[in-house]
Coordinates of C-alpha atoms in Angstrom, one line a residue:
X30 CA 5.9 2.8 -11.6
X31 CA 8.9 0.9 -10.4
X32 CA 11.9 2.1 -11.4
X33 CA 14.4 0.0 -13.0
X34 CA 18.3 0.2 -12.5
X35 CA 20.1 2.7 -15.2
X36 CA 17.0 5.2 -15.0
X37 CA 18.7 6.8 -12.6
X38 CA 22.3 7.8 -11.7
X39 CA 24.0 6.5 -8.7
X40 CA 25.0 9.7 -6.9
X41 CA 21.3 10.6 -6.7
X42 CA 19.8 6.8 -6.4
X43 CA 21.8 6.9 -2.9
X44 CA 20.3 10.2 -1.8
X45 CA 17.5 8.5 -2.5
X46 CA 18.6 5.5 -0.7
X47 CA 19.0 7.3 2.1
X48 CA 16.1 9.5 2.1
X49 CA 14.0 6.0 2.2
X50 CA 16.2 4.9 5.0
X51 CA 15.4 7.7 7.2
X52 CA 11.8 7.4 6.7
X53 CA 11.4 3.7 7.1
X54 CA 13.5 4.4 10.6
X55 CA 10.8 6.9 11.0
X56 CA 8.1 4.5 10.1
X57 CA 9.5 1.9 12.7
X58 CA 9.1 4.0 15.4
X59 CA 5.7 5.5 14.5
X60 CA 4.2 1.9 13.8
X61 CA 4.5 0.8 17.3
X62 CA 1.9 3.8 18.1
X63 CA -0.4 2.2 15.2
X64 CA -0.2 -1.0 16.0
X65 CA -1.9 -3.5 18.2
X66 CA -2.4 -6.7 18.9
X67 CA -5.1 -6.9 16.7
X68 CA -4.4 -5.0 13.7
X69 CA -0.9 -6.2 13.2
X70 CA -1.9 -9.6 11.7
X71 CA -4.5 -6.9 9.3
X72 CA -0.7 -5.2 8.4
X73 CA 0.9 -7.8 7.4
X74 CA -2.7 -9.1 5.1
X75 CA -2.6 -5.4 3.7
X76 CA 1.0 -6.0 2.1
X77 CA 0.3 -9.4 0.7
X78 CA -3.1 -8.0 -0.9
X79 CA -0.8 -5.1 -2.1
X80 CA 1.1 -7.6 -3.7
X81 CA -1.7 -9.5 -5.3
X82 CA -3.2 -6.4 -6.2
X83 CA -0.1 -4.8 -8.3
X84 CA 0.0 -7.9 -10.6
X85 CA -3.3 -7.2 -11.5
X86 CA -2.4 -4.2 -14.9
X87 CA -5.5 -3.0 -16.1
X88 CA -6.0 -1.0 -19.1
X89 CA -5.9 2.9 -19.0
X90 CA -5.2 4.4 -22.5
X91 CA -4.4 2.4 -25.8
X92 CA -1.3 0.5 -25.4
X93 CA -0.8 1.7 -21.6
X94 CA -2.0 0.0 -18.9
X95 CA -1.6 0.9 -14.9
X96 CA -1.5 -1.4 -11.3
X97 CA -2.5 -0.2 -7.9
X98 CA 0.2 1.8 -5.9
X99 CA -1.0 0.6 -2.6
X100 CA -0.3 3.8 -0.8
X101 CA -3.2 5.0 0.2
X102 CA -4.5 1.8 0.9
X103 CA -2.3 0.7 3.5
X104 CA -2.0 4.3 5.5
X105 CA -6.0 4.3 5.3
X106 CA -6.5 0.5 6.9
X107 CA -3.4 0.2 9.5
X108 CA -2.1 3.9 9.4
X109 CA 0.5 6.4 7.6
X110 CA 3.6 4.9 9.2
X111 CA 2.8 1.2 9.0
X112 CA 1.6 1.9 5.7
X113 CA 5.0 3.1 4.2
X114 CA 6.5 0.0 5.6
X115 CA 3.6 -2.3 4.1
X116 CA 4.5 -0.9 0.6
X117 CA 8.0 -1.2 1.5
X118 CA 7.9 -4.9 2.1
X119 CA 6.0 -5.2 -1.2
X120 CA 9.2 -3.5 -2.9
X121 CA 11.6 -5.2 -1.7
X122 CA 10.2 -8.7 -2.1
X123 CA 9.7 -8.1 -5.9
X124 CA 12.9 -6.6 -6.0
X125 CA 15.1 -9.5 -4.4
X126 CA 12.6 -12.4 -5.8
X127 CA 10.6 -11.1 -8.6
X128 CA 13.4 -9.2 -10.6
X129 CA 10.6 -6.4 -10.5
X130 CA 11.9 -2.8 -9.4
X131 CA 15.9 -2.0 -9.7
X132 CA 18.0 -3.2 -6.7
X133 CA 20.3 0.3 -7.0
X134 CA 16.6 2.2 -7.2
X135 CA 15.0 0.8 -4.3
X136 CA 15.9 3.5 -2.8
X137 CA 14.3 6.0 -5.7
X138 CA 11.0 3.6 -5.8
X139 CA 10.5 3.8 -1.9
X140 CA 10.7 7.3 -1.8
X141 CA 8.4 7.7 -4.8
X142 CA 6.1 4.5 -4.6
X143 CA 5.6 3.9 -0.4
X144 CA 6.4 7.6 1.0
X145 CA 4.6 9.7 -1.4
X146 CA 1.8 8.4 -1.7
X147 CA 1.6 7.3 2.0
X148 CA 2.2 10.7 3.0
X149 CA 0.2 12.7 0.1
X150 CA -3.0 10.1 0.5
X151 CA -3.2 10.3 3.9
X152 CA -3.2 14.2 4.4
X153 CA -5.5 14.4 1.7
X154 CA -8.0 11.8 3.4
X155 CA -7.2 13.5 6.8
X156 CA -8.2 16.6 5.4
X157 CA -11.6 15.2 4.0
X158 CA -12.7 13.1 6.8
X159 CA -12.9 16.5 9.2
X160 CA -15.1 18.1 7.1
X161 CA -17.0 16.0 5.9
X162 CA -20.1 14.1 7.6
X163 CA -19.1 11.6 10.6
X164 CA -20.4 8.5 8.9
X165 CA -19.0 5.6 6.7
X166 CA -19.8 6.8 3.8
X167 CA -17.1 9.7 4.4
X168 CA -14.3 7.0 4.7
X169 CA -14.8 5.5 1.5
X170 CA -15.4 8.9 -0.5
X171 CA -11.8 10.7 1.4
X172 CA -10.2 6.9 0.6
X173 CA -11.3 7.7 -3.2
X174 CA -10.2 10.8 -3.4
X175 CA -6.8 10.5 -2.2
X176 CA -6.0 7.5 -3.4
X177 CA -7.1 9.0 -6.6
X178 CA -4.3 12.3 -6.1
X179 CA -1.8 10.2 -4.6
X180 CA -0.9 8.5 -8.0
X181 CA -0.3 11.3 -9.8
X182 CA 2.2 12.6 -7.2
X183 CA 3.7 10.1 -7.1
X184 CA 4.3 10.9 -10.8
X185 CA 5.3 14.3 -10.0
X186 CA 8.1 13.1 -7.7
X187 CA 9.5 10.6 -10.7
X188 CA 9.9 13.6 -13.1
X189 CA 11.3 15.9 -10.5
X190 CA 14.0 12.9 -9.5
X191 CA 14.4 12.1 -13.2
X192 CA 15.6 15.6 -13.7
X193 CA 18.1 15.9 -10.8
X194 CA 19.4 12.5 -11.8
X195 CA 18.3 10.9 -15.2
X196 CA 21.0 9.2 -17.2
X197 CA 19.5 10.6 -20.6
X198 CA 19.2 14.1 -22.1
X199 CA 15.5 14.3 -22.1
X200 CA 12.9 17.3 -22.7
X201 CA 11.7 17.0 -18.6
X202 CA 8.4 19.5 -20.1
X203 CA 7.6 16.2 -22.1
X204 CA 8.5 13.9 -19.5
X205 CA 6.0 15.6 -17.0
X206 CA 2.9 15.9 -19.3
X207 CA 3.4 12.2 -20.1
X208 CA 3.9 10.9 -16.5
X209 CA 1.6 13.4 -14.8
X210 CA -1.9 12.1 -17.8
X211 CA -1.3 8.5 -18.0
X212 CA -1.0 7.9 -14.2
X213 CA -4.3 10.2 -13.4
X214 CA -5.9 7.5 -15.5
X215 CA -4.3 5.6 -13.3
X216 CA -5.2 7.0 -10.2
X217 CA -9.2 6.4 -11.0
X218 CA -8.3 2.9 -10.9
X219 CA -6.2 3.0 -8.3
X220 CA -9.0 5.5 -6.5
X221 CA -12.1 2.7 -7.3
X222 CA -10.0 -0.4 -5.9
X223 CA -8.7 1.8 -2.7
X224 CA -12.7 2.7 -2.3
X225 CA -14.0 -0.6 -2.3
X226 CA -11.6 -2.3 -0.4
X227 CA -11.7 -0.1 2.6
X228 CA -15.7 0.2 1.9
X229 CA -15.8 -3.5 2.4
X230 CA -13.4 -3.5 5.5
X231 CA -15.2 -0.5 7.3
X232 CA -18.4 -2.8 6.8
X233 CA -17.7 -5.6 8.5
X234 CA -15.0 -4.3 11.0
X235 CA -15.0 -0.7 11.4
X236 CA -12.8 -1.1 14.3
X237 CA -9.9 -2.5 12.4
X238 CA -9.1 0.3 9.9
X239 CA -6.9 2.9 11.4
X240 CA -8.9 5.6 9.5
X241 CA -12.3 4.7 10.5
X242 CA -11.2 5.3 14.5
X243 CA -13.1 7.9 16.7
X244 CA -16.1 8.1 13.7
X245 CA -18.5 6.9 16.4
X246 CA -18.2 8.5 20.2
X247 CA -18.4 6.4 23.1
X248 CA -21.1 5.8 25.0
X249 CA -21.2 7.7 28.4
X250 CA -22.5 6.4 31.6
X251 CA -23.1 8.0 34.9
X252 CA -21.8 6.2 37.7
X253 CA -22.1 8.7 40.7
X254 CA -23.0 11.2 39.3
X255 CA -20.2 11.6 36.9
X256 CA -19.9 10.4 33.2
X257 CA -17.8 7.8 32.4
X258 CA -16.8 6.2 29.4
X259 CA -19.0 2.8 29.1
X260 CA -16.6 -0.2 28.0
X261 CA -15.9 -0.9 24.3
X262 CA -17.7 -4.3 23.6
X263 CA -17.6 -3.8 20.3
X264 CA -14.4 -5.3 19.8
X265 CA -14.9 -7.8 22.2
X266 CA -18.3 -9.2 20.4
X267 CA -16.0 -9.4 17.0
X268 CA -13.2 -10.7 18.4
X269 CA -14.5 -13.8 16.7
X270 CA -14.9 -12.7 13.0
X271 CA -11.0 -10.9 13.1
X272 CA -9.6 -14.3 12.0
X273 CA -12.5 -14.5 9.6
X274 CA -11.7 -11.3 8.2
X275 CA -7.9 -12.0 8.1
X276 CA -8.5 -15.8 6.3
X277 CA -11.2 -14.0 3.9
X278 CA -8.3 -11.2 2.9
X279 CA -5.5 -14.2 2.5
X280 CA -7.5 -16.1 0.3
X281 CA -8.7 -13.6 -1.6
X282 CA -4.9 -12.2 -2.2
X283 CA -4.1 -15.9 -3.0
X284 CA -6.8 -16.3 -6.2
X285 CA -6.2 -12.7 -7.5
X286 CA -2.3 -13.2 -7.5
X287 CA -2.6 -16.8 -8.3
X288 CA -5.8 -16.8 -11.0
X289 CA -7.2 -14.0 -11.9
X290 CA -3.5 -12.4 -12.8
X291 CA -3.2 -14.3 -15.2
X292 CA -5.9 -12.2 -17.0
X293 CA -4.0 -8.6 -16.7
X294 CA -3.3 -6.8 -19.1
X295 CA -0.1 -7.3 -21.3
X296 CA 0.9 -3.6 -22.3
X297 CA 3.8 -1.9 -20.8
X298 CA 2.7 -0.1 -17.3
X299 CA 2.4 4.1 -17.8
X300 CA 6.3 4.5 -17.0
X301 CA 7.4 1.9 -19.0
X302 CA 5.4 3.4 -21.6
X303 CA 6.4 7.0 -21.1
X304 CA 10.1 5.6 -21.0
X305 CA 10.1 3.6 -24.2
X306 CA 8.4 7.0 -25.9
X307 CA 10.8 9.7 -24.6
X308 CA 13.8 7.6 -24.4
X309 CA 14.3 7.3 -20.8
X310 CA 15.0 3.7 -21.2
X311 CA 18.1 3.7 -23.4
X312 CA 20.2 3.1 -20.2
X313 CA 18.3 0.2 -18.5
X314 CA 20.7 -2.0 -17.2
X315 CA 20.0 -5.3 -16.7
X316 CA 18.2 -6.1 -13.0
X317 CA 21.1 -7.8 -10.2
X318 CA 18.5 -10.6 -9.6
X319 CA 17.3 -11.4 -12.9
X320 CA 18.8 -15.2 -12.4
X321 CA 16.1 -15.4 -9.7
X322 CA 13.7 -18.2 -10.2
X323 CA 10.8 -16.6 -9.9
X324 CA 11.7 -13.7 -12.1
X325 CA 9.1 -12.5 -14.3
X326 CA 6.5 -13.5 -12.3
X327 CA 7.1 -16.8 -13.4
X328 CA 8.4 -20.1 -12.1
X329 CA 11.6 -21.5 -13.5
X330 CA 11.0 -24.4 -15.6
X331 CA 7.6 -24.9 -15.2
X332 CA 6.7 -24.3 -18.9
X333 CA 2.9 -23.9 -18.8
X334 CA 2.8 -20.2 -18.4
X335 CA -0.6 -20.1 -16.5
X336 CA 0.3 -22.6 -14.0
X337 CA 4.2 -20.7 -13.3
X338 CA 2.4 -17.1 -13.2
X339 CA 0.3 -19.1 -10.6
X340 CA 2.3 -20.6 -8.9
X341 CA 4.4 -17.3 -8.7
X342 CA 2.2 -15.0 -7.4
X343 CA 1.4 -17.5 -4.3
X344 CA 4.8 -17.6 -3.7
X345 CA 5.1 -14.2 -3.8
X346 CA 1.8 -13.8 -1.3
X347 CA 2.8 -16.4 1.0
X348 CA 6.3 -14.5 1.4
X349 CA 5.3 -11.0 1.5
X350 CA 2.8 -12.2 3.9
X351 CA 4.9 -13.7 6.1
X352 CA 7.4 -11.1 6.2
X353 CA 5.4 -8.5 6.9
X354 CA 3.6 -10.6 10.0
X355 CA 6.9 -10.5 11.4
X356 CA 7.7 -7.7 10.9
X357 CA 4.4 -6.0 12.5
X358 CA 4.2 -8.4 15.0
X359 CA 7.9 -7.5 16.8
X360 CA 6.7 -3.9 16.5
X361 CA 3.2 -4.0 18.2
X362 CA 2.1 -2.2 21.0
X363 CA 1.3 -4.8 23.7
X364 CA -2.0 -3.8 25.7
X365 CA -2.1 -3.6 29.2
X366 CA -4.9 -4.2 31.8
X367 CA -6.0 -0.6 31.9
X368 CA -5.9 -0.1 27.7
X369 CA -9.3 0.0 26.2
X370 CA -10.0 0.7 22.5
X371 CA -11.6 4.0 23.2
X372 CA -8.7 5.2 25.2
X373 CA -6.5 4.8 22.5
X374 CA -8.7 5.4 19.7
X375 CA -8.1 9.4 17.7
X376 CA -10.6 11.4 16.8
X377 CA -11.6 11.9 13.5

């Protein structure tokens, strides 16, 4: 769903511009309440896997194919306003490097691809997890479920910007139908990946993933005569396997963007294909950083195209990975002596 320059006219690709301003200022602020010292190094992961992830299109309808949004994802593992930033990052890198996403409608594709379906996944698994049962298995059936009705309004959202500011004289009723079927196709796959990566990650360190916090109550000792909170050694008896986890996620961002992309499907994504059909696309103009050498998800002048799609997406990993670590490190909370995880841990 990224939005190349000409879709969209400039007086409303700056309102847009500054709508995503605002809420990345937002996100800045809120992200120092989600993050810690030990789940900012998982924030950082989340946006490189995001990455990996979103080069990986896999078929949805004949001639249409579809890529994880990454929403959802990221506001389920390391919260709503670090999440917006994670998928941020993600944008702009393939903006600036990949020649991926217009430069004028970063703006537009924040707002549409990194608040929306932040803000729409994570009421909607908010909503699920306090009614349904307090056990793992919730976390991974709410993370399906909005993950699965965040892509689809994020659709919405297109369509209703398209029709304040699109540059072609369109029927918006056709628009919307297309935008709003192909991409709940897309959401199932967006829904399954969002559902087994958080399943996996709530597995083998609930602790880590933002959403999974407060689904088990302390445990309560009485020390005279009153209950206490007993401390959290949880954390403290994992503290081991968090660079574990963290290595586990690079590499596995590493072979999906640098092997197993090479494997994704060739059609045109759902709004490239809902452009080229309704005619959307007759203004694209061509992208500011289309002289970049890894444009195209390819390396300049390497000409075996496996190897420069390979060697691409590492790049593109080892960037966004780095950026984002530096990014989420600078913003962490710092713990002091009296801090323990349950103290600061929200109830589901």
């Amino acid at each position: 769903m990224h939005v190349p320059d000409g879709f969209i006219n400039a007086p409303v690709s700056a309102a847009a511009g500054v709508v995503a301003a605002g809420a990345v200022a937002v996100s800045l602020r809120g992200a120092r309440r989600e993050l810690d010292e030990r789940t900012a190094p998982l924030a950082g992961l989340v946006a490189a896997f995001i990455f990996a992830v979103q080069m990986l299109n896999f078929p949805v309808a004949a001639g249409t194919s579809g890529h994880l949004l990454g929403g959802a994802l990221a506001a389920i593992l390391v919260g709503p306003c670090t999440g917006v930033l994670c998928v941020s990052v993600v944008l702009l890198m393939q903006g600036v490097l990949f020649a991926d996403g217009g430069l004028t409608a970063l703006g537009v594709n924040i707002t549409d691809m990194a608040i929306t379906t932040t803000v729409v996944a994570y009421l909607v698994f908010r909503g699920l997890v306090k009614v349904l049962p307090r056990k793992r298995r919730s976390i991974t059936v709410a993370s399906f479920v909005a993950a699965l009705l965040s892509v689809p309004a994020a659709a919405v959202v297109f369509t209703l910007i398209y029709a304040i500011g699109g540059t072609t004289d369109v029927s918006i009723g056709k628009v919307a139908t297309a935008m709003v079927g192909v991409h709940v196709l897309i959401g199932i796959g967006e829904a399954v990946i969002t559902a087994l990566t958080v399943g996996a990650v709530v597995a083998v360190r609930p602790d880590l993933v933002y959403g999974a916090r407060g689904l088990h109550r302390p445990l309560k000792l009485r020390v005279a005569g009153e209950l206490v909170d007993a401390p959290d050694a949880a954390p403290v008896a994992a503290r081991g396997s968090h660079r574990k986890v963290w290595i586990s996620g690079l590499v596995t961002s590493l072979v999906l963007a640098g092997f197993v992309s090479f494997y994704a499907s060739a059609d045109p994504d759902g709004l490239e294909k809902v452009a080229h059909d309704k005619g959307i696309d007759k203004k694209t103009e061509k992208h500011a950083s289309d002289g970049s050498p890894l444009a195209g998800y390819g390396v300049k002048d390497v000409g075996d195209a496996r190897l420069s799609g390979g060697l691409a997406g590492v790049i593109g990993v080892g960037v966004t990975v780095v950026a984002g670590s530096g990014i989420f490190w600078v913003l962490r909370r710092r713990r002091t002596a009296d801090t323990s995880p349950s103290q600061i841990t929200e109830t589901v």
